[in-house]
Amino acid sequence: MIWSLIVGAIIGAIAGALTNRGESMGWISNIIAGLFGSAIGQALLGHWGPDLAGMAIIPSIIGAVILVLFVSAVLGIWGKQG
């Protein structure tokens, strides 16, 4: 369980760095983005490539990038309305 949280944090940090939104994300957000992004990526792309803590790394990073961009877009829209 702890290993999954660590890998999720790393995947979330990579996704934040790739989208240039990593500075605004904390460790909790990185873990959430990594874990949920992993689920999204593996659901969309399958379970292929290197595997770490039960997560396929490449689909997980792609899924986390999708999640970070989606959440950033939604929060950006909500921020402009308020």
Backbone as a ProteinNet text record, in pm:
[ID]
protein_1_A
[PRIMARY]
MIWSLIVGAIIGAIAGALTNRGESMGWISNIIAGLFGSAIGQALLGHWGPDLAGMAIIPSIIGAVILVLFVSAVLGIWGKQG
[TERTIARY]
83.2	0	87.5	186	274.6	349.6	394.2	466.6	378.4	250	156.9	141.4	137.3	126.3	251.6	367.2	492.4	498.8	465.6	465.7	360.5	243.9	139.6	187	260.8	314.1	415.2	497.3	596.5	528.3	429.4	355.2	284.7	223.2	157.3	255.6	373.7	476.3	525.1	541.4	581.9	473.6	348	237.6	232.2	253	255.4	368.8	484.1	598.9	575.5	514.3	488.3	383.9	292	186.2	217.4	333.6	373.1	278.2	216.2	126.8	175	296	350	377.9	406.7	437.4	315.3	196.4	76.1	16.5	71.2	19	103.7	39.2	110.9	126.9	186.6	209.2	79.6	-19	-147.9	-211.5	-206.8	-261	-183.3	-52.2	28.3	-10.2	-31.1	-71.3	-207.6	-301.9	-436.2	-429.4	-356.5	-343.5	-276	-175.1	-105.3	-192.1	-265.1	-347.7	-467.9	-540.8	-656.5	-612.9	-502.9	-449.4	-405.7	-350.8	-312.4	-434.5	-540.4	-663.2	-719.6	-719.9	-771.1	-684.4	-553.4	-462.3	-469.6	-475.9	-482.7	-618.2	-725.2	-857.3	-862.5	-800.3	-803	-699.9	-580.7	-469.2	-427.1	-479.6	-441.3	-322.2	-279	-171.5	-48.6	32.5	152.1	269.3	386.4	506	557	654.6	711.5	605.2	616.3	518.8	588.2	527.8	583.3	467.4	468.5	364.1	226.4	220	93	41.8	121.4	81	170.5	108.9	184.7	227.1	356	408.6	365.4	383.8	356.2	207.3	115.2	-26.5	-67.5	-4.1	-36.2	2.4	119.8	162.9	71.8	37.2	-52.5	-188.2	-240.8	-368.4	-361.4	-251.1	-234.9	-224.9	-157.3	-149.3	-289.2	-367.7	-505.8	-585.6	-571.9	-645.3	-604.7	-475	-426.4	-476.2	-469.6	-517.8	-667.8	-743.2	-888.3	-924.5	-863.8	-893.3	-850.2	-736.6	-691	-787.3	-838.5	-934.7	-1064.2	-1114.4	-1239.3	-1222.4	-1113.4	-1092.2	-1066.3	-1002.7	-980.9	-1111.1	-1202.9	-1334.7	-1412	-1411	-1483.9	-1424.4	-1293.3	-1228.6	-1265.7	-1289.8	-1325.3	-1470.2	-1557.2	-1697.2	-1720.2	-1635.3	-1656.5	-1605.9
-120	0	126.1	130.6	247.2	262.5	150.3	153.7	211.8	176.8	231.1	382.5	430.1	574.2	647.4	587	648.3	653.9	542.3	538.9	634.4	641.2	735.8	879.5	910.8	1046.7	1078.8	982.3	1004.5	1022.7	939.5	952.7	1087.4	1129.3	1260.5	1374.9	1361.1	1465.4	1473.3	1359.1	1358.4	1422.7	1389	1448.6	1599.5	1645.3	1788.4	1858.8	1793.2	1852	1857.5	1753.3	1750.9	1854.3	1886.6	1983.1	2123.8	2142	2271.3	2315.6	2220.5	2252.4	2189.7	2139	2070.7	2162.6	2288.9	2382	2412.4	2407.2	2439.4	2317.7	2199.1	2076.8	2037.9	1998.2	1948	1797.6	1736.8	1592.8	1513.6	1562.1	1492.3	1492.8	1607.5	1616.9	1528.3	1520.4	1432.6	1286.6	1246.7	1108.5	1079.9	1170.4	1151.6	1146.9	1240.4	1242.6	1115.4	1068.4	946.9	823	808.7	689.5	688.9	800.2	806.5	809.9	878	880.3	742.5	664.9	527.8	444.8	458.9	385.3	427.8	558.8	609.8	560.2	575.4	534.6	386.4	303.8	160.1	118.2	190.1	159.9	195.4	307.1	350.7	279.4	257.8	208.9	65.9	8.8	-127.2	-130	-250.4	-271.5	-321.9	-230.3	-266	-180.4	-217.7	-143	-183.4	-109.6	-141.5	-133.7	-220.6	-231.3	-204.9	-120.6	-91.7	-76.4	-152.5	-151.4	-177.2	-263.9	-298	-195.7	-93.5	10.3	5.5	1.5	11.2	156.9	183.1	318.5	410.5	367.9	457	491.7	393.4	430.7	512.5	485.6	560.4	707.3	734.7	873.3	944	875.7	935.6	965.5	871.8	893.9	1007.9	1018.5	1126.8	1262.1	1267.2	1392.1	1433.1	1337.3	1366	1420.4	1355.7	1398.1	1538.2	1565.8	1697.9	1806.2	1781.3	1880.7	1902.6	1795.1	1807	1886	1850.2	1919.4	2065.6	2093.4	2231.6	2312.1	2250.7	2319.8	2348.7	2249.4	2268.2	2374.9	2368.5	2467	2604.5	2610.1	2739.1	2801.6	2718	2769.4	2816	2735	2773.3	2899	2913.6	3031.3	3158.5	3149.7	3267.5	3308.7	3213.8	3246.2	3316.7	3292.8	3343.6	3476.3
0	0	0	86	91.6	-40.3	-96.5	-223.4	-333.9	-335.6	-434.9	-419.4	-296.3	-272.3	-320.4	-298	-341.8	-494.2	-559.2	-706.1	-760.9	-697.3	-738.6	-727.4	-622.3	-605.6	-715	-749.8	-855.1	-990.2	-1019.5	-1145.3	-1151.1	-1041.3	-1036.5	-1053.5	-994.5	-1009.4	-1154	-1217.9	-1358.9	-1444.5	-1418.8	-1494.3	-1473.1	-1350.3	-1322.4	-1394	-1400.5	-1469.9	-1620.7	-1675.6	-1819.6	-1861.7	-1772.5	-1804.4	-1753.5	-1693.2	-1633.1	-1522.9	-1454.5	-1343.6	-1213.1	-1214.4	-1098	-981.2	-1007.7	-899.3	-813.9	-874	-799.1	-729.3	-755.3	-695.5	-575.5	-468	-351.4	-360.5	-258.6	-260.4	-257.7	-183.9	-179.5	-317.8	-384.8	-520.6	-616.7	-599.7	-684.4	-665.3	-541.4	-513.6	-576.2	-557.7	-614.1	-766.6	-826.7	-972.4	-1022.1	-950.6	-990.9	-981.3	-871.6	-852.9	-946.8	-953.2	-1042.8	-1188.9	-1217.3	-1352.8	-1397.4	-1306.5	-1337.7	-1376.2	-1300.4	-1331.2	-1467	-1493.3	-1620.9	-1736.8	-1722.3	-1828.6	-1859.5	-1756.7	-1779.1	-1833.6	-1797.9	-1853.5	-2002.3	-2038.7	-2178.3	-2265.6	-2211.9	-2293.1	-2262.2	-2158.6	-2122.6	-2028.7	-1997.4	-1900	-1974.5	-2025.4	-2102.1	-2055.8	-2094.3	-2057.4	-1920.1	-1870.6	-1738.6	-1629.3	-1532.5	-1424.6	-1292.3	-1209.5	-1077.7	-980.1	-873.4	-770.6	-830.5	-931.3	-992.9	-1092	-1122.4	-1216.4	-1339.9	-1456.7	-1580.9	-1595.7	-1596.5	-1583.7	-1698.2	-1822.6	-1936.5	-1946.7	-1946.3	-1947.7	-1825.5	-1711.8	-1589.7	-1603.1	-1659.3	-1677.8	-1777	-1886.2	-1986.1	-1922.7	-1845.2	-1777	-1676.7	-1604.8	-1507.1	-1577.9	-1692.6	-1769.7	-1814.8	-1863.9	-1905.2	-1786.6	-1671.9	-1552.7	-1507.8	-1504.7	-1461.9	-1557	-1686.8	-1783.7	-1770.6	-1750.8	-1735.5	-1609.8	-1497.9	-1371.7	-1380	-1440.8	-1456.6	-1541.8	-1647.6	-1734	-1659.6	-1585.3	-1511.5	-1402.7	-1327.2	-1221.8	-1280.8	-1397	-1464	-1507.8	-1557.5	-1598.8	-1477.3	-1369.1	-1248.7	-1187.2	-1193	-1136.3	-1209.7	-1339.3	-1418.8	-1398.4	-1359.4	-1338.1	-1206.2	-1109.9	-974.7	-958.5
[MASK]
++++++++++++++++++++++++++++++++++++++++++++++++++++++++++++++++++++++++++++++++++

